Short mmCIF file of N, CA and C and ligand atoms in Angstrom, two decimals:
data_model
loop_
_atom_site.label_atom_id
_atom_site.label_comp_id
_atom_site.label_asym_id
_atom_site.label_seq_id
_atom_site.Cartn_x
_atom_site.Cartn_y
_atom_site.Cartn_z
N UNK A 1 30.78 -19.30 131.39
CA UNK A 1 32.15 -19.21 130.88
C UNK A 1 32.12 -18.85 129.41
N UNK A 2 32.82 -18.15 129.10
CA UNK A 2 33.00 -17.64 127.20
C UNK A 2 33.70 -18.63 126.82
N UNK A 3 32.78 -18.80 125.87
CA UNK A 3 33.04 -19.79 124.56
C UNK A 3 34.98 -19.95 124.13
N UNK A 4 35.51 -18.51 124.27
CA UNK A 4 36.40 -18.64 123.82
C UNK A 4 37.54 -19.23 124.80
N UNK A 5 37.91 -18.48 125.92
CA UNK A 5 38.47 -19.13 126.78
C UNK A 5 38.58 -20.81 126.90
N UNK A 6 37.32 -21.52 127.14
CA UNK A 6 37.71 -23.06 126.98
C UNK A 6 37.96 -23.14 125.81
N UNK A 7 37.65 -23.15 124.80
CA UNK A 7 38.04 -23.31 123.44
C UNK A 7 39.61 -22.99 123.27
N UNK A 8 40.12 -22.07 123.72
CA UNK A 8 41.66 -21.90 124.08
C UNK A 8 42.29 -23.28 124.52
N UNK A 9 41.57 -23.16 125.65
CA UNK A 9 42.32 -24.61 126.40
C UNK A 9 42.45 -25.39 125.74
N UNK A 10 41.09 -25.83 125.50
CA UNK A 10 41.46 -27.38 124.38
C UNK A 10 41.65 -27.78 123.45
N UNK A 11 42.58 -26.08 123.11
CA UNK A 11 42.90 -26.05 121.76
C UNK A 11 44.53 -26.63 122.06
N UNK A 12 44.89 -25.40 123.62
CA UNK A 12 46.42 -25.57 123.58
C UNK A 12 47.09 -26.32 123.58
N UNK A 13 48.72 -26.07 123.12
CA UNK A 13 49.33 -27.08 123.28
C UNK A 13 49.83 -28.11 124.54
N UNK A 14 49.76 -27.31 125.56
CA UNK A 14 50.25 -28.19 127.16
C UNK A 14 48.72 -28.91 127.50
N UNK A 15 47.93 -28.53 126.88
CA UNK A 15 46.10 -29.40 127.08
C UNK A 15 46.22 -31.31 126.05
N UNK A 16 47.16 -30.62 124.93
CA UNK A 16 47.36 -31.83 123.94
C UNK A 16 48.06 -32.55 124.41
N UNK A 17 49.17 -32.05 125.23
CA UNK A 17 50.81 -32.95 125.57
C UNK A 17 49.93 -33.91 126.61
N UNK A 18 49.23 -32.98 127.47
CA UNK A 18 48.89 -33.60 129.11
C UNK A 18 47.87 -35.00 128.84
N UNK A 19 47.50 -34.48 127.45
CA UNK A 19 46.06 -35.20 127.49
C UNK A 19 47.06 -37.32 126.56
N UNK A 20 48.02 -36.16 125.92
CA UNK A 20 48.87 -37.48 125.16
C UNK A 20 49.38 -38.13 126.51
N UNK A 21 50.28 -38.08 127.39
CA UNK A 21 50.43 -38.57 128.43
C UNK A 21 49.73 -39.16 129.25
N UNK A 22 48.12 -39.19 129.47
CA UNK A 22 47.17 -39.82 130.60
C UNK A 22 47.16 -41.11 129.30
N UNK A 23 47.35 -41.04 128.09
CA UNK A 23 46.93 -42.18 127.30
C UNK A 23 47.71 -43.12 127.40
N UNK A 24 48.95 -42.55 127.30
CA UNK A 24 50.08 -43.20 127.13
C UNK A 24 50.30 -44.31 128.28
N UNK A 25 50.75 -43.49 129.31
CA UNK A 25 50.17 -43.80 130.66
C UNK A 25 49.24 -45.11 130.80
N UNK A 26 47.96 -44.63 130.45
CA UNK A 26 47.10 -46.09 130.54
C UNK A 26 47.00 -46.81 129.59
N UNK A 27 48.04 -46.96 128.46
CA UNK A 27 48.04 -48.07 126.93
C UNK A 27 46.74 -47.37 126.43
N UNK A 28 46.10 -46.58 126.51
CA UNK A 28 44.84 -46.23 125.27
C UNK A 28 43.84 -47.06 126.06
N UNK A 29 43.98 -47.63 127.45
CA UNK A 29 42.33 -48.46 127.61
C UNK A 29 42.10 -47.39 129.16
N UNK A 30 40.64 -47.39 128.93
CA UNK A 30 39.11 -46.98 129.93
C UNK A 30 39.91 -46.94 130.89
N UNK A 31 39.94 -46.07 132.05
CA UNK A 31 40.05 -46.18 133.37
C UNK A 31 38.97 -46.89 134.13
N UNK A 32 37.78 -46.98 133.67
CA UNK A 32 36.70 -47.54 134.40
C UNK A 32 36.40 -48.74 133.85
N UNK A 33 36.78 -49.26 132.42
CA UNK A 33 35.85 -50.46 131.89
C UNK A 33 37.07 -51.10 131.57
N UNK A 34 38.06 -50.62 131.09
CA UNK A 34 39.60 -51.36 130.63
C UNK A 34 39.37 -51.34 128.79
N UNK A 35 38.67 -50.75 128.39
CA UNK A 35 38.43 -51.59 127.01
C UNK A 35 39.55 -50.71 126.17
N UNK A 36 39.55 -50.86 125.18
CA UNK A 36 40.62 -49.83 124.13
C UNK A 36 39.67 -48.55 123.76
N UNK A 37 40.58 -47.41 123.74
CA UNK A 37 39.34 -46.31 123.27
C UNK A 37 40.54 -45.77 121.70
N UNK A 38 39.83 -44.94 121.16
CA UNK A 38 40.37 -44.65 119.84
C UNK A 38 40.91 -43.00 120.52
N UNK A 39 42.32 -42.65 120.08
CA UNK A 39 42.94 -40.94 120.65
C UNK A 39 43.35 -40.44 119.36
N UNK A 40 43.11 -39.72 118.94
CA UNK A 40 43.69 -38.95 117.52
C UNK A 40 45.42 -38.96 117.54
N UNK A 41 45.83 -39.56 116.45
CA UNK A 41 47.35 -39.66 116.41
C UNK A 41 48.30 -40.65 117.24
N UNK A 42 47.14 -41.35 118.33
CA UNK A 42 47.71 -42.59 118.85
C UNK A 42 47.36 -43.68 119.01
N UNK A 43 45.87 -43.87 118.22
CA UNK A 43 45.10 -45.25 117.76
C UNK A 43 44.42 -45.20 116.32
N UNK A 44 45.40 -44.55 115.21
CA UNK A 44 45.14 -44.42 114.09
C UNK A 44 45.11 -46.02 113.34
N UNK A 45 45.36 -47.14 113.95
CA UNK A 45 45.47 -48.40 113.54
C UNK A 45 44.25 -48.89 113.82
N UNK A 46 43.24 -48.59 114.90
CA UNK A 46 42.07 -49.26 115.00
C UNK A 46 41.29 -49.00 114.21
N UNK A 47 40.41 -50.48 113.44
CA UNK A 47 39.19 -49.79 112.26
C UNK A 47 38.24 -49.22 113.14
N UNK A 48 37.86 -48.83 112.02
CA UNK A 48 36.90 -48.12 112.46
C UNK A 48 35.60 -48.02 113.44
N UNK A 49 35.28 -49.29 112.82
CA UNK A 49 33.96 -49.54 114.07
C UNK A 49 34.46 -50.17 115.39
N UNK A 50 35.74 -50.38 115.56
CA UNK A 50 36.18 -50.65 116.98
C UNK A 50 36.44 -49.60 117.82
N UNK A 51 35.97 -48.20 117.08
CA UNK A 51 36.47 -47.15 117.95
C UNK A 51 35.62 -47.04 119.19
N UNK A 52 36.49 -46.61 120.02
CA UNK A 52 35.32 -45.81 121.04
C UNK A 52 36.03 -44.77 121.57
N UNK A 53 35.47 -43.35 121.24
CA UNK A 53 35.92 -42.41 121.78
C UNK A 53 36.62 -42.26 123.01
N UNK A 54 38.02 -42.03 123.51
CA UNK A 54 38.26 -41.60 124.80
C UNK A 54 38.74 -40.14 124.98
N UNK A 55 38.01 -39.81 125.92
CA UNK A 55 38.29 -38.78 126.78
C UNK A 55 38.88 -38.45 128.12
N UNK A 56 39.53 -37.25 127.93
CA UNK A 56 40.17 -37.04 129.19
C UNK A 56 39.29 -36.22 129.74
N UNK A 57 38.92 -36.86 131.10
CA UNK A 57 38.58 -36.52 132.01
C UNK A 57 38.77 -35.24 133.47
N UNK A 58 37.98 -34.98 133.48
CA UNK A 58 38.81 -34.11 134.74
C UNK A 58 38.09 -34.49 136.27
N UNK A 59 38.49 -34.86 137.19
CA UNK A 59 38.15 -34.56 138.98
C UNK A 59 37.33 -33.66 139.16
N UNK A 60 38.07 -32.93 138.79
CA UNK A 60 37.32 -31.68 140.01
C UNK A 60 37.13 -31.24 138.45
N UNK A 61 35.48 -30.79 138.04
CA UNK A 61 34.90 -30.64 136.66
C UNK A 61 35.77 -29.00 136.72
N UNK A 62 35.83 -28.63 135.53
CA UNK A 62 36.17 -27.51 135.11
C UNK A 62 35.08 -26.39 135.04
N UNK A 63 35.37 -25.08 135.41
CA UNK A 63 34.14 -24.06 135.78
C UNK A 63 34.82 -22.76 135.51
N UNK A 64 34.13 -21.88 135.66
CA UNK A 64 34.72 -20.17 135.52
C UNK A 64 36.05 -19.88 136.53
N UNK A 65 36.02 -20.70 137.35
CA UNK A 65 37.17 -20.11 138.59
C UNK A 65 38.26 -20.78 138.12
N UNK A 66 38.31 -22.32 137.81
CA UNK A 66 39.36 -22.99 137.69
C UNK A 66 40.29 -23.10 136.47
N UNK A 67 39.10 -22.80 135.40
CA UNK A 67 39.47 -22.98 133.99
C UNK A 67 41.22 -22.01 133.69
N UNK A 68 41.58 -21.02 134.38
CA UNK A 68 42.59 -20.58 134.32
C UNK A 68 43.65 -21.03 134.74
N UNK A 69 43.51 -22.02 135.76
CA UNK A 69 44.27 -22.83 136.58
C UNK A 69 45.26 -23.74 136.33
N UNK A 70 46.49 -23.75 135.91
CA UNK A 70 47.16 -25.01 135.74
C UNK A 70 47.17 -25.93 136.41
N UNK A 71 47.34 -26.25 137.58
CA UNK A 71 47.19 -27.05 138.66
C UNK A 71 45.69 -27.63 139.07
N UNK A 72 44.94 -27.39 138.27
CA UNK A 72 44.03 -28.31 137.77
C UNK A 72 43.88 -28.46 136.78
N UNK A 73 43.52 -27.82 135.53
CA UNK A 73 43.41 -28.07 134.21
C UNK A 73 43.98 -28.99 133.72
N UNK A 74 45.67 -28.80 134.27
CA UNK A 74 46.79 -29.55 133.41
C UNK A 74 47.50 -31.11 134.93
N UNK A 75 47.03 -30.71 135.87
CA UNK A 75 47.23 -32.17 136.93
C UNK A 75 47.13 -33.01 136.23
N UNK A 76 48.35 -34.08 136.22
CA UNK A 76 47.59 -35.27 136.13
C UNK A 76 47.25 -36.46 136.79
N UNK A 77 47.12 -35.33 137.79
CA UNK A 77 46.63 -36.03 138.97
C UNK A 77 44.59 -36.03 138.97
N UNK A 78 44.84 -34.99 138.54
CA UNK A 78 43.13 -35.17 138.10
C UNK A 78 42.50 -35.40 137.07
N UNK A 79 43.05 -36.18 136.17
CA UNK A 79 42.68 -36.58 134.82
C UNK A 79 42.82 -38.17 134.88
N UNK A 80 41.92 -38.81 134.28
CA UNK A 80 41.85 -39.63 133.72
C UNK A 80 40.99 -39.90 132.45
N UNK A 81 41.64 -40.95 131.87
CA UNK A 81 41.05 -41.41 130.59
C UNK A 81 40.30 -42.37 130.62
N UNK A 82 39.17 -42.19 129.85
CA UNK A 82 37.88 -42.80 129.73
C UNK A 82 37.03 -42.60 128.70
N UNK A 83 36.74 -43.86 128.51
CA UNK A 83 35.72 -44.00 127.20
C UNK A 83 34.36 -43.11 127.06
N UNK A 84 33.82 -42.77 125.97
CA UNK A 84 32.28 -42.13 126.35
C UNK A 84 31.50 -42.12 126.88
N UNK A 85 31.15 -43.93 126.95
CA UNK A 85 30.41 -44.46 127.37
C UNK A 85 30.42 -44.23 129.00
N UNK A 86 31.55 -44.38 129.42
CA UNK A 86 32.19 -44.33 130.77
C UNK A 86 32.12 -42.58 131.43
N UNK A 87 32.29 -41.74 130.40
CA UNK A 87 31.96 -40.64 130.73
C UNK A 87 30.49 -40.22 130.73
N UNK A 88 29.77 -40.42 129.99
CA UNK A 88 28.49 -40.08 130.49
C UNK A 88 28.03 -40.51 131.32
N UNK A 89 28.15 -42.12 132.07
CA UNK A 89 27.48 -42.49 133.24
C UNK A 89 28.02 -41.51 133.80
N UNK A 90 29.37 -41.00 134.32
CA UNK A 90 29.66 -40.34 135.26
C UNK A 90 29.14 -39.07 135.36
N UNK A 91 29.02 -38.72 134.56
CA UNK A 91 28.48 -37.07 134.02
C UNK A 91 26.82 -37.57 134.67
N UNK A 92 26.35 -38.41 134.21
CA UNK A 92 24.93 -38.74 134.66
C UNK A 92 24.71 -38.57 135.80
N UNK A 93 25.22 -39.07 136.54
CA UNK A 93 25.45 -39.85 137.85
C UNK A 93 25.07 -38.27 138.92
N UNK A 94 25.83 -37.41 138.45
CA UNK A 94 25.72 -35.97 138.93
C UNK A 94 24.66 -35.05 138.46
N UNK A 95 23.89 -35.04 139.51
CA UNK A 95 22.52 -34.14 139.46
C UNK A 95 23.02 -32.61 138.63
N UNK A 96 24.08 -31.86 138.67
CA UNK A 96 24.46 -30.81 138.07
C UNK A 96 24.46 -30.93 136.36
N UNK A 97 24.27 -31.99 135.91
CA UNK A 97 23.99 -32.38 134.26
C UNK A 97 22.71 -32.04 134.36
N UNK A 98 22.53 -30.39 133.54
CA UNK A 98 20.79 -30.58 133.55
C UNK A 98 20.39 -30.57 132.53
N UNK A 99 19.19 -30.60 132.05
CA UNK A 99 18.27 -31.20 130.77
C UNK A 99 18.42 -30.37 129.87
N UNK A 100 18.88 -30.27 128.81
CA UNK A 100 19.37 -29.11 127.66
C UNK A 100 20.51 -29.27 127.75
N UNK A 101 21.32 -29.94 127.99
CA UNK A 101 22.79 -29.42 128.60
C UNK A 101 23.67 -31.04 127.66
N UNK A 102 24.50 -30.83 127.33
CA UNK A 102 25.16 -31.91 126.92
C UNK A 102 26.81 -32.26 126.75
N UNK A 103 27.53 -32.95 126.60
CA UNK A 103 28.96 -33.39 126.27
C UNK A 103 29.43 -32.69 125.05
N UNK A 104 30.61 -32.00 124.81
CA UNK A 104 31.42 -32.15 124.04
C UNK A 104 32.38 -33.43 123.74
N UNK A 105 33.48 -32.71 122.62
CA UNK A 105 33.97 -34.12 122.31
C UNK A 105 35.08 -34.20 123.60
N UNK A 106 35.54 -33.22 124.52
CA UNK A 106 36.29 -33.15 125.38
C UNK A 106 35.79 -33.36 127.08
N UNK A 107 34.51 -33.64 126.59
CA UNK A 107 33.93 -33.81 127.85
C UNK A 107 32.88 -32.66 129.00
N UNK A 108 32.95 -31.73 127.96
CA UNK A 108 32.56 -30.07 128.62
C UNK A 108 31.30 -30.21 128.83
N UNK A 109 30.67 -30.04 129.25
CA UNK A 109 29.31 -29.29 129.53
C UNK A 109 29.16 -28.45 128.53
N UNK A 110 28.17 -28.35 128.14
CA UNK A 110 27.52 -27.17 126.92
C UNK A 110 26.30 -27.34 126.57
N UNK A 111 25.18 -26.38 126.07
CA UNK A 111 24.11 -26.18 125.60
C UNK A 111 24.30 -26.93 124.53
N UNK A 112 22.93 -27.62 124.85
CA UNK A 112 22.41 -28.87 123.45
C UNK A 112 21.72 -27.60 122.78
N UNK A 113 22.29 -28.31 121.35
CA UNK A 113 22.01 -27.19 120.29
C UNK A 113 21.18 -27.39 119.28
ZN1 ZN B 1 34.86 -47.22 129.55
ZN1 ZN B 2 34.22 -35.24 132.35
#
């Protein structure tokens, strides 16, 4: 997939709204662990070292076919929010994470650099 295309996405604005809504939605805590995660512009009160990154998640992972897709990209039916920690087991968990390969801050797949 080109760099630029996802980079679009999670730049856009209906990627920001969708992603403000799964938070909102779950008060700012883990879908998997419950804990509080830190969201830019909606846990600007937590210090600092209580942060823990959350991310929105996707179901069905994002790839060359779908990435154009509203009805997945933007579902929020297939998103959930989850901490880092919580995202990498899951990311782990799936033999398709291969060795060189690592997380963005959005959760992407990408070449460790
Ligand atoms: Zn978690
Ligand atoms: Zn993910």
């Amino acid at each position: 997939m080109s760099y630029g295309i996802r980079k679009d996405f999670y730049q856009s604005k209906a990627w920001k709204q969708v992603r403000k809504n799964i938070w909102i939605k779950q008060n700012l805590l883990c879908y998997e662990c419950g804990k509080p995660c830190y969201v830019d512009g909606l846990s600007d009160y937590l210090p600092k070292e209580k942060r823990r990154t959350g991310i929105v998640h996707h179901k069905i992972w994002l790839d060359n076919n779908n990435i154009q897709d509203d009805n997945i990209t933007l579902n929020e039916d297939n998103l959930i929010g989850i901490c880092l920690d919580c995202h990498n087991k899951i990311h782990n968990e799936n033999k398709s994470c291969r060795k060189g390969m690592m997380f963005d801050e959005d959760g992407y797949i990408i070449k460790q650099e």
